[in-house]
Amino acid sequence: MISIAAVQTKPEFGAIEKNLKRVAQLFPKAADLVVLPELFNTGYQFLDQKELYELAETETGATIQFLREIAFQHNAVIVAGLPLRRGRQVNNSAVLVDGSGLQGRYDKLHLFYRENDLFQPGNDSPPVIDLGFAKIGLMVCFDWIFPELSRSLALRGADIIAHPANLVLPFCQDAMITRSLENHIFTITANRVGSESRWDETLTFTGKSQITSWNGNRLMQAGNSQEMIISAMIEPKEAREKKINQYNDLFAMRHKEPALCE
Ligand code: ACM
């Protein structure tokens, strides 16, 4: 059994140092895998690409260094969302970091709303990282509405999908029950709370971070307005059985005809 957790935070836009300090205060004491929200260090409403570039970091920047130190201190693996530079472009990325450093990176493929004016979409398949005690797939927020992404992670062996998010619509938390059930995998959605009004509209983030079991059970859900930690004890290997009865194996009975795959 392992302990998995989501930390639901309320970042202040642009206050990276303050946002990192808050994560250090909230960090769970004894979790093996901890998921933080999307853009957890910077906040969400960048005014333009110049501001985003200035707040973004590289893989050797202070935020990943901070994650490495916290992971080392707590003997944990962390998945977190942050803006990462690649040359002049910036990706909306998720990273997997342990006590020895960066072990995996995913650049969000499906950018949501005005993110399309700011970020470069990713090019690569989302990774599945084998930690020994579990295989972790990465996706970011709006990827939830494209079921082929979580399916692809599950087909490549993910036991758990770690899902940093900045959700503003109310549908994802229910949809993640289906993402878990249709793939027989655990999912951890770490959302944020609070509002930002730097654009000509206020966005309010919906919280309700959630840990969902392979059988569709909602193991834990946070509230919609407070910073908090949710956690659960799970056995990752339970996600490897795709048979739901003697007739139905969710993966073996998939049809791969082009009409169903295109
Ligand atoms: C989102 O992708 N941040 C909704």
PDB file of C-alpha atoms and ligand atoms in Angstrom:
ATOM      1  CA  MET A   1       0.000   0.000   0.000  1.00  0.00           C
ATOM      2  CA  ILE A   2       1.128   3.548  -0.669  1.00  0.00           C
ATOM      3  CA  SER A   3      -0.135   6.931   0.432  1.00  0.00           C
ATOM      4  CA  ILE A   4      -1.153   9.371  -2.322  1.00  0.00           C
ATOM      5  CA  ALA A   5      -2.180  12.992  -1.830  1.00  0.00           C
ATOM      6  CA  ALA A   6      -3.300  16.164  -3.554  1.00  0.00           C
ATOM      7  CA  VAL A   7      -2.483  19.602  -2.145  1.00  0.00           C
ATOM      8  CA  GLN A   8      -5.168  22.145  -3.030  1.00  0.00           C
ATOM      9  CA  THR A   9      -3.643  25.629  -2.918  1.00  0.00           C
ATOM     10  CA  LYS A  10      -4.622  29.260  -3.540  1.00  0.00           C
ATOM     11  CA  PRO A  11      -1.648  30.779  -5.354  1.00  0.00           C
ATOM     12  CA  GLU A  12      -1.190  34.545  -5.537  1.00  0.00           C
ATOM     13  CA  PHE A  13      -0.449  35.661  -9.091  1.00  0.00           C
ATOM     14  CA  GLY A  14       3.259  36.300  -9.702  1.00  0.00           C
ATOM     15  CA  ALA A  15       4.299  35.714  -6.062  1.00  0.00           C
ATOM     16  CA  ILE A  16       6.462  32.649  -6.758  1.00  0.00           C
ATOM     17  CA  GLU A  17       8.471  32.761  -3.525  1.00  0.00           C
ATOM     18  CA  LYS A  18       5.321  33.149  -1.399  1.00  0.00           C
ATOM     19  CA  ASN A  19       3.542  30.341  -3.296  1.00  0.00           C
ATOM     20  CA  LEU A  20       6.490  27.973  -2.782  1.00  0.00           C
ATOM     21  CA  LYS A  21       6.640  28.800   0.942  1.00  0.00           C
ATOM     22  CA  ARG A  22       2.937  28.018   1.275  1.00  0.00           C
ATOM     23  CA  VAL A  23       3.411  24.628  -0.375  1.00  0.00           C
ATOM     24  CA  ALA A  24       6.278  23.907   2.035  1.00  0.00           C
ATOM     25  CA  GLN A  25       3.930  24.717   4.976  1.00  0.00           C
ATOM     26  CA  LEU A  26       1.054  22.609   3.662  1.00  0.00           C
ATOM     27  CA  PHE A  27       3.107  19.647   2.408  1.00  0.00           C
ATOM     28  CA  PRO A  28       1.832  16.290   3.781  1.00  0.00           C
ATOM     29  CA  LYS A  29       4.140  14.619   6.280  1.00  0.00           C
ATOM     30  CA  ALA A  30       3.996  11.015   5.073  1.00  0.00           C
ATOM     31  CA  ALA A  31       2.831  10.644   1.485  1.00  0.00           C
ATOM     32  CA  ASP A  32       4.608   8.647  -1.209  1.00  0.00           C
ATOM     33  CA  LEU A  33       3.132  10.626  -4.126  1.00  0.00           C
ATOM     34  CA  VAL A  34       1.961  14.243  -3.834  1.00  0.00           C
ATOM     35  CA  VAL A  35       0.247  16.150  -6.649  1.00  0.00           C
ATOM     36  CA  LEU A  36       0.134  19.970  -6.778  1.00  0.00           C
ATOM     37  CA  PRO A  37      -2.086  22.125  -9.060  1.00  0.00           C
ATOM     38  CA  GLU A  38      -1.374  23.384 -12.582  1.00  0.00           C
ATOM     39  CA  LEU A  39       0.772  26.595 -12.645  1.00  0.00           C
ATOM     40  CA  PHE A  40       1.082  26.204  -8.880  1.00  0.00           C
ATOM     41  CA  ASN A  41       4.017  28.580  -8.533  1.00  0.00           C
ATOM     42  CA  THR A  42       2.818  31.507 -10.675  1.00  0.00           C
ATOM     43  CA  GLY A  43      -0.972  31.630 -10.839  1.00  0.00           C
ATOM     44  CA  TYR A  44      -2.999  31.610 -14.050  1.00  0.00           C
ATOM     45  CA  GLN A  45      -3.951  34.940 -15.653  1.00  0.00           C
ATOM     46  CA  PHE A  46      -0.805  36.074 -17.501  1.00  0.00           C
ATOM     47  CA  LEU A  47      -1.492  39.325 -19.350  1.00  0.00           C
ATOM     48  CA  ASP A  48       0.703  38.538 -22.358  1.00  0.00           C
ATOM     49  CA  GLN A  49       3.519  36.325 -23.623  1.00  0.00           C
ATOM     50  CA  LYS A  50       6.173  38.711 -22.285  1.00  0.00           C
ATOM     51  CA  GLU A  51       4.865  38.465 -18.726  1.00  0.00           C
ATOM     52  CA  LEU A  52       4.557  34.690 -19.050  1.00  0.00           C
ATOM     53  CA  TYR A  53       8.148  34.404 -20.343  1.00  0.00           C
ATOM     54  CA  GLU A  54       9.448  36.477 -17.432  1.00  0.00           C
ATOM     55  CA  LEU A  55       7.696  34.318 -14.824  1.00  0.00           C
ATOM     56  CA  ALA A  56       8.471  30.995 -16.536  1.00  0.00           C
ATOM     57  CA  GLU A  57      11.554  29.012 -15.522  1.00  0.00           C
ATOM     58  CA  THR A  58      13.815  26.395 -17.024  1.00  0.00           C
ATOM     59  CA  GLU A  59      14.285  22.818 -15.848  1.00  0.00           C
ATOM     60  CA  THR A  60      17.206  24.032 -13.703  1.00  0.00           C
ATOM     61  CA  GLY A  61      15.227  26.930 -12.201  1.00  0.00           C
ATOM     62  CA  ALA A  62      14.311  27.707  -8.608  1.00  0.00           C
ATOM     63  CA  THR A  63      10.914  25.982  -8.608  1.00  0.00           C
ATOM     64  CA  ILE A  64      12.206  22.568  -9.703  1.00  0.00           C
ATOM     65  CA  GLN A  65      15.088  22.967  -7.253  1.00  0.00           C
ATOM     66  CA  PHE A  66      12.508  23.695  -4.520  1.00  0.00           C
ATOM     67  CA  LEU A  67      10.465  20.610  -5.494  1.00  0.00           C
ATOM     68  CA  ARG A  68      13.608  18.458  -5.384  1.00  0.00           C
ATOM     69  CA  GLU A  69      14.458  19.692  -1.874  1.00  0.00           C
ATOM     70  CA  ILE A  70      10.919  19.156  -0.543  1.00  0.00           C
ATOM     71  CA  ALA A  71      10.772  15.700  -2.155  1.00  0.00           C
ATOM     72  CA  PHE A  72      14.119  14.796  -0.564  1.00  0.00           C
ATOM     73  CA  GLN A  73      13.085  16.128   2.858  1.00  0.00           C
ATOM     74  CA  HIS A  74       9.805  14.146   2.845  1.00  0.00           C
ATOM     75  CA  ASN A  75      11.012  11.096   0.895  1.00  0.00           C
ATOM     76  CA  ALA A  76       8.178  11.731  -1.566  1.00  0.00           C
ATOM     77  CA  VAL A  77       7.625  11.960  -5.294  1.00  0.00           C
ATOM     78  CA  ILE A  78       5.966  15.197  -6.437  1.00  0.00           C
ATOM     79  CA  VAL A  79       3.985  15.980  -9.577  1.00  0.00           C
ATOM     80  CA  ALA A  80       3.397  19.703 -10.109  1.00  0.00           C
ATOM     81  CA  GLY A  81       2.303  22.091 -12.845  1.00  0.00           C
ATOM     82  CA  LEU A  82       4.381  25.130 -13.802  1.00  0.00           C
ATOM     83  CA  PRO A  83       5.274  27.237 -16.857  1.00  0.00           C
ATOM     84  CA  LEU A  84       8.513  25.947 -18.374  1.00  0.00           C
ATOM     85  CA  ARG A  85      10.565  27.710 -21.044  1.00  0.00           C
ATOM     86  CA  ARG A  86      11.880  25.992 -24.144  1.00  0.00           C
ATOM     87  CA  GLY A  87      13.916  28.592 -26.040  1.00  0.00           C
ATOM     88  CA  ARG A  88      11.625  31.620 -26.531  1.00  0.00           C
ATOM     89  CA  GLN A  89       8.482  29.502 -26.141  1.00  0.00           C
ATOM     90  CA  VAL A  90       6.740  28.595 -22.893  1.00  0.00           C
ATOM     91  CA  ASN A  91       4.859  25.352 -22.231  1.00  0.00           C
ATOM     92  CA  ASN A  92       2.170  24.736 -19.628  1.00  0.00           C
ATOM     93  CA  SER A  93       3.999  21.759 -18.129  1.00  0.00           C
ATOM     94  CA  ALA A  94       3.715  19.089 -15.471  1.00  0.00           C
ATOM     95  CA  VAL A  95       6.895  17.681 -13.931  1.00  0.00           C
ATOM     96  CA  LEU A  96       7.620  14.621 -11.831  1.00  0.00           C
ATOM     97  CA  VAL A  97      10.373  15.290  -9.323  1.00  0.00           C
ATOM     98  CA  ASP A  98      11.920  13.100  -6.616  1.00  0.00           C
ATOM     99  CA  GLY A  99      14.714  13.689  -4.115  1.00  0.00           C
ATOM    100  CA  SER A 100      17.339  13.352  -6.825  1.00  0.00           C
ATOM    101  CA  GLY A 101      15.697  15.750  -9.285  1.00  0.00           C
ATOM    102  CA  LEU A 102      13.542  15.916 -12.407  1.00  0.00           C
ATOM    103  CA  GLN A 103      12.376  12.479 -13.609  1.00  0.00           C
ATOM    104  CA  GLY A 104       9.682  13.378 -16.141  1.00  0.00           C
ATOM    105  CA  ARG A 105       8.124  16.290 -18.016  1.00  0.00           C
ATOM    106  CA  TYR A 106       4.878  16.687 -19.931  1.00  0.00           C
ATOM    107  CA  ASP A 107       3.941  19.783 -21.931  1.00  0.00           C
ATOM    108  CA  LYS A 108       0.149  20.206 -22.029  1.00  0.00           C
ATOM    109  CA  LEU A 109      -1.259  19.158 -25.398  1.00  0.00           C
ATOM    110  CA  HIS A 110      -4.775  20.600 -25.102  1.00  0.00           C
ATOM    111  CA  LEU A 111      -4.555  24.252 -24.134  1.00  0.00           C
ATOM    112  CA  PHE A 112      -7.733  25.747 -22.660  1.00  0.00           C
ATOM    113  CA  TYR A 113      -9.272  29.073 -23.709  1.00  0.00           C
ATOM    114  CA  ARG A 114      -6.818  32.035 -23.556  1.00  0.00           C
ATOM    115  CA  GLU A 115      -3.910  29.692 -22.773  1.00  0.00           C
ATOM    116  CA  ASN A 116      -3.877  29.369 -26.570  1.00  0.00           C
ATOM    117  CA  ASP A 117      -2.691  33.023 -26.869  1.00  0.00           C
ATOM    118  CA  LEU A 118       0.066  32.494 -24.326  1.00  0.00           C
ATOM    119  CA  PHE A 119       1.560  28.998 -24.352  1.00  0.00           C
ATOM    120  CA  GLN A 120       3.096  26.735 -26.968  1.00  0.00           C
ATOM    121  CA  PRO A 121       1.222  23.394 -27.008  1.00  0.00           C
ATOM    122  CA  GLY A 122       3.292  20.281 -26.368  1.00  0.00           C
ATOM    123  CA  ASN A 123       4.486  17.942 -29.138  1.00  0.00           C
ATOM    124  CA  ASP A 124       5.178  14.724 -27.300  1.00  0.00           C
ATOM    125  CA  SER A 125       3.036  11.935 -25.878  1.00  0.00           C
ATOM    126  CA  PRO A 126       2.450  12.307 -22.169  1.00  0.00           C
ATOM    127  CA  PRO A 127       4.943  10.143 -20.251  1.00  0.00           C
ATOM    128  CA  VAL A 128       4.401   7.132 -18.008  1.00  0.00           C
ATOM    129  CA  ILE A 129       7.115   7.043 -15.351  1.00  0.00           C
ATOM    130  CA  ASP A 130       7.905   3.799 -13.542  1.00  0.00           C
ATOM    131  CA  LEU A 131       8.668   4.525  -9.885  1.00  0.00           C
ATOM    132  CA  GLY A 132       8.974   0.851  -8.946  1.00  0.00           C
ATOM    133  CA  PHE A 133       6.070   1.026  -6.479  1.00  0.00           C
ATOM    134  CA  ALA A 134       3.719   2.434  -9.184  1.00  0.00           C
ATOM    135  CA  LYS A 135       3.640   3.654 -12.781  1.00  0.00           C
ATOM    136  CA  ILE A 136       2.576   7.280 -13.021  1.00  0.00           C
ATOM    137  CA  GLY A 137       1.034   8.928 -16.080  1.00  0.00           C
ATOM    138  CA  LEU A 138       0.939  12.706 -16.403  1.00  0.00           C
ATOM    139  CA  MET A 139      -1.777  14.930 -17.812  1.00  0.00           C
ATOM    140  CA  VAL A 140      -2.803  18.559 -17.213  1.00  0.00           C
ATOM    141  CA  CYS A 141      -6.247  20.001 -16.565  1.00  0.00           C
ATOM    142  CA  PHE A 142      -8.265  20.318 -19.834  1.00  0.00           C
ATOM    143  CA  ASP A 143      -6.726  17.063 -21.105  1.00  0.00           C
ATOM    144  CA  TRP A 144      -9.539  15.429 -19.086  1.00  0.00           C
ATOM    145  CA  ILE A 145     -12.063  16.102 -21.869  1.00  0.00           C
ATOM    146  CA  PHE A 146     -10.038  14.106 -24.419  1.00  0.00           C
ATOM    147  CA  PRO A 147     -10.521  10.489 -23.256  1.00  0.00           C
ATOM    148  CA  GLU A 148      -7.896   9.205 -25.701  1.00  0.00           C
ATOM    149  CA  LEU A 149      -5.190  10.869 -23.621  1.00  0.00           C
ATOM    150  CA  SER A 150      -5.944   8.983 -20.401  1.00  0.00           C
ATOM    151  CA  ARG A 151      -6.570   5.830 -22.464  1.00  0.00           C
ATOM    152  CA  SER A 152      -3.116   6.184 -24.016  1.00  0.00           C
ATOM    153  CA  LEU A 153      -1.527   6.528 -20.560  1.00  0.00           C
ATOM    154  CA  ALA A 154      -3.428   3.469 -19.314  1.00  0.00           C
ATOM    155  CA  LEU A 155      -2.523   1.386 -22.390  1.00  0.00           C
ATOM    156  CA  ARG A 156       1.134   2.234 -21.738  1.00  0.00           C
ATOM    157  CA  GLY A 157       0.839   0.879 -18.200  1.00  0.00           C
ATOM    158  CA  ALA A 158      -0.084   3.821 -15.950  1.00  0.00           C
ATOM    159  CA  ASP A 159      -1.525   2.690 -12.596  1.00  0.00           C
ATOM    160  CA  ILE A 160      -2.166   6.256 -11.471  1.00  0.00           C
ATOM    161  CA  ILE A 161      -2.752   9.431 -13.479  1.00  0.00           C
ATOM    162  CA  ALA A 162      -1.413  12.517 -11.720  1.00  0.00           C
ATOM    163  CA  HIS A 163      -3.479  15.473 -12.925  1.00  0.00           C
ATOM    164  CA  PRO A 164      -2.507  19.026 -11.928  1.00  0.00           C
ATOM    165  CA  ALA A 165      -5.432  21.358 -12.723  1.00  0.00           C
ATOM    166  CA  ASN A 166      -6.752  24.933 -12.646  1.00  0.00           C
ATOM    167  CA  LEU A 167     -10.394  24.082 -13.314  1.00  0.00           C
ATOM    168  CA  VAL A 168     -13.009  26.761 -13.857  1.00  0.00           C
ATOM    169  CA  LEU A 169     -15.848  24.568 -15.174  1.00  0.00           C
ATOM    170  CA  PRO A 170     -17.761  22.157 -12.909  1.00  0.00           C
ATOM    171  CA  PHE A 171     -17.586  18.969 -15.018  1.00  0.00           C
ATOM    172  CA  CYS A 172     -14.123  17.481 -14.632  1.00  0.00           C
ATOM    173  CA  GLN A 173     -14.443  15.981 -11.169  1.00  0.00           C
ATOM    174  CA  ASP A 174     -17.412  13.853 -12.298  1.00  0.00           C
ATOM    175  CA  ALA A 175     -15.697  13.020 -15.597  1.00  0.00           C
ATOM    176  CA  MET A 176     -12.630  11.719 -13.748  1.00  0.00           C
ATOM    177  CA  ILE A 177     -14.823   8.979 -12.275  1.00  0.00           C
ATOM    178  CA  THR A 178     -15.382   7.801 -15.845  1.00  0.00           C
ATOM    179  CA  ARG A 179     -11.693   8.266 -16.786  1.00  0.00           C
ATOM    180  CA  SER A 180     -10.823   5.990 -13.827  1.00  0.00           C
ATOM    181  CA  LEU A 181     -13.555   3.455 -14.476  1.00  0.00           C
ATOM    182  CA  GLU A 182     -13.075   3.073 -18.244  1.00  0.00           C
ATOM    183  CA  ASN A 183      -9.329   2.481 -17.759  1.00  0.00           C
ATOM    184  CA  HIS A 184      -9.347   0.792 -14.340  1.00  0.00           C
ATOM    185  CA  ILE A 185      -6.773   3.242 -12.983  1.00  0.00           C
ATOM    186  CA  PHE A 186      -6.413   5.579 -10.021  1.00  0.00           C
ATOM    187  CA  THR A 187      -6.561   9.312 -10.752  1.00  0.00           C
ATOM    188  CA  ILE A 188      -5.464  12.252  -8.606  1.00  0.00           C
ATOM    189  CA  THR A 189      -6.764  15.663  -9.672  1.00  0.00           C
ATOM    190  CA  ALA A 190      -5.076  18.492  -7.742  1.00  0.00           C
ATOM    191  CA  ASN A 191      -7.066  21.657  -8.397  1.00  0.00           C
ATOM    192  CA  ARG A 192      -6.651  25.169  -6.967  1.00  0.00           C
ATOM    193  CA  VAL A 193      -9.086  27.554  -5.282  1.00  0.00           C
ATOM    194  CA  GLY A 194      -9.493  31.332  -5.286  1.00  0.00           C
ATOM    195  CA  SER A 195     -10.160  33.857  -8.069  1.00  0.00           C
ATOM    196  CA  GLU A 196      -8.061  35.953 -10.450  1.00  0.00           C
ATOM    197  CA  SER A 197      -9.269  39.191 -12.077  1.00  0.00           C
ATOM    198  CA  ARG A 198      -6.244  40.328 -14.072  1.00  0.00           C
ATOM    199  CA  TRP A 199      -8.061  39.796 -17.397  1.00  0.00           C
ATOM    200  CA  ASP A 200     -11.268  41.623 -18.282  1.00  0.00           C
ATOM    201  CA  GLU A 201     -13.100  38.758 -16.567  1.00  0.00           C
ATOM    202  CA  THR A 202     -12.801  37.092 -13.202  1.00  0.00           C
ATOM    203  CA  LEU A 203     -12.045  33.390 -13.170  1.00  0.00           C
ATOM    204  CA  THR A 204     -12.949  31.413 -10.060  1.00  0.00           C
ATOM    205  CA  PHE A 205     -11.225  28.081  -9.662  1.00  0.00           C
ATOM    206  CA  THR A 206     -13.490  25.263  -8.541  1.00  0.00           C
ATOM    207  CA  GLY A 207     -11.364  23.312  -6.004  1.00  0.00           C
ATOM    208  CA  LYS A 208     -12.871  19.911  -5.171  1.00  0.00           C
ATOM    209  CA  SER A 209      -9.552  18.175  -5.730  1.00  0.00           C
ATOM    210  CA  GLN A 210     -10.244  14.490  -5.976  1.00  0.00           C
ATOM    211  CA  ILE A 211      -8.704  11.042  -5.597  1.00  0.00           C
ATOM    212  CA  THR A 212     -10.588   8.383  -7.559  1.00  0.00           C
ATOM    213  CA  SER A 213     -10.134   4.622  -7.419  1.00  0.00           C
ATOM    214  CA  TRP A 214      -9.890   2.223 -10.389  1.00  0.00           C
ATOM    215  CA  ASN A 215     -13.491   1.114  -9.678  1.00  0.00           C
ATOM    216  CA  GLY A 216     -14.875   4.649  -9.970  1.00  0.00           C
ATOM    217  CA  ASN A 217     -15.119   5.221  -6.214  1.00  0.00           C
ATOM    218  CA  ARG A 218     -14.411   8.788  -5.179  1.00  0.00           C
ATOM    219  CA  LEU A 219     -11.954   8.052  -2.353  1.00  0.00           C
ATOM    220  CA  MET A 220     -11.542  11.683  -1.244  1.00  0.00           C
ATOM    221  CA  GLN A 221     -12.747  15.083  -2.388  1.00  0.00           C
ATOM    222  CA  ALA A 222     -11.747  18.526  -1.075  1.00  0.00           C
ATOM    223  CA  GLY A 223     -14.074  21.492  -0.604  1.00  0.00           C
ATOM    224  CA  ASN A 224     -14.448  24.259  -3.196  1.00  0.00           C
ATOM    225  CA  SER A 225     -12.887  27.234  -1.442  1.00  0.00           C
ATOM    226  CA  GLN A 226     -10.192  26.314   1.095  1.00  0.00           C
ATOM    227  CA  GLU A 227      -6.591  25.254   0.832  1.00  0.00           C
ATOM    228  CA  MET A 228      -6.333  21.655   2.007  1.00  0.00           C
ATOM    229  CA  ILE A 229      -4.697  18.277   1.639  1.00  0.00           C
ATOM    230  CA  ILE A 230      -6.595  15.130   0.696  1.00  0.00           C
ATOM    231  CA  SER A 231      -4.971  11.713   0.860  1.00  0.00           C
ATOM    232  CA  ALA A 232      -5.740   8.002   0.543  1.00  0.00           C
ATOM    233  CA  MET A 233      -3.989   4.671   0.970  1.00  0.00           C
ATOM    234  CA  ILE A 234      -4.068   2.587  -2.215  1.00  0.00           C
ATOM    235  CA  GLU A 235      -2.571  -0.532  -3.759  1.00  0.00           C
ATOM    236  CA  PRO A 236      -1.390   0.579  -7.242  1.00  0.00           C
ATOM    237  CA  LYS A 237      -1.242  -2.995  -8.576  1.00  0.00           C
ATOM    238  CA  GLU A 238      -5.044  -3.219  -8.315  1.00  0.00           C
ATOM    239  CA  ALA A 239      -5.097  -1.038 -11.431  1.00  0.00           C
ATOM    240  CA  ARG A 240      -3.378  -3.756 -13.497  1.00  0.00           C
ATOM    241  CA  GLU A 241      -6.385  -6.098 -13.695  1.00  0.00           C
ATOM    242  CA  LYS A 242      -8.533  -4.964 -16.628  1.00  0.00           C
ATOM    243  CA  LYS A 243     -10.998  -7.868 -16.441  1.00  0.00           C
ATOM    244  CA  ILE A 244     -14.310  -6.845 -14.899  1.00  0.00           C
ATOM    245  CA  ASN A 245     -15.848 -10.342 -15.127  1.00  0.00           C
ATOM    246  CA  GLN A 246     -15.092 -13.628 -16.867  1.00  0.00           C
ATOM    247  CA  TYR A 247     -16.298 -12.243 -20.225  1.00  0.00           C
ATOM    248  CA  ASN A 248     -15.185  -8.622 -20.251  1.00  0.00           C
ATOM    249  CA  ASP A 249     -11.591  -7.415 -20.308  1.00  0.00           C
ATOM    250  CA  LEU A 250     -11.661  -3.660 -20.837  1.00  0.00           C
ATOM    251  CA  PHE A 251      -8.463  -3.616 -22.874  1.00  0.00           C
ATOM    252  CA  ALA A 252      -8.582  -6.993 -24.648  1.00  0.00           C
ATOM    253  CA  MET A 253     -12.057  -6.373 -26.111  1.00  0.00           C
ATOM    254  CA  ARG A 254     -11.345  -2.929 -27.553  1.00  0.00           C
ATOM    255  CA  HIS A 255     -12.117  -2.623 -31.269  1.00  0.00           C
ATOM    256  CA  LYS A 256      -9.260  -1.110 -33.209  1.00  0.00           C
ATOM    257  CA  GLU A 257     -11.019  -0.640 -36.557  1.00  0.00           C
ATOM    258  CA  PRO A 258     -10.129   2.721 -38.087  1.00  0.00           C
ATOM    259  CA  ALA A 259     -13.758   3.858 -37.819  1.00  0.00           C
ATOM    260  CA  LEU A 260     -13.489   3.677 -34.039  1.00  0.00           C
ATOM    261  CA  CYS A 261      -9.958   5.036 -33.765  1.00  0.00           C
ATOM    262  CA  GLU A 262     -10.075   8.118 -36.028  1.00  0.00           C
TER     263      GLU A 262
HETATM  264  C1  ACM B   1      -7.631  24.329 -17.798  1.00  0.00           C
HETATM  265  O1  ACM B   1      -7.160  23.565 -18.639  1.00  0.00           O
HETATM  266  N1  ACM B   1      -6.838  25.066 -17.033  1.00  0.00           N
HETATM  267  C2  ACM B   1      -9.080  24.411 -17.605  1.00  0.00           C
END
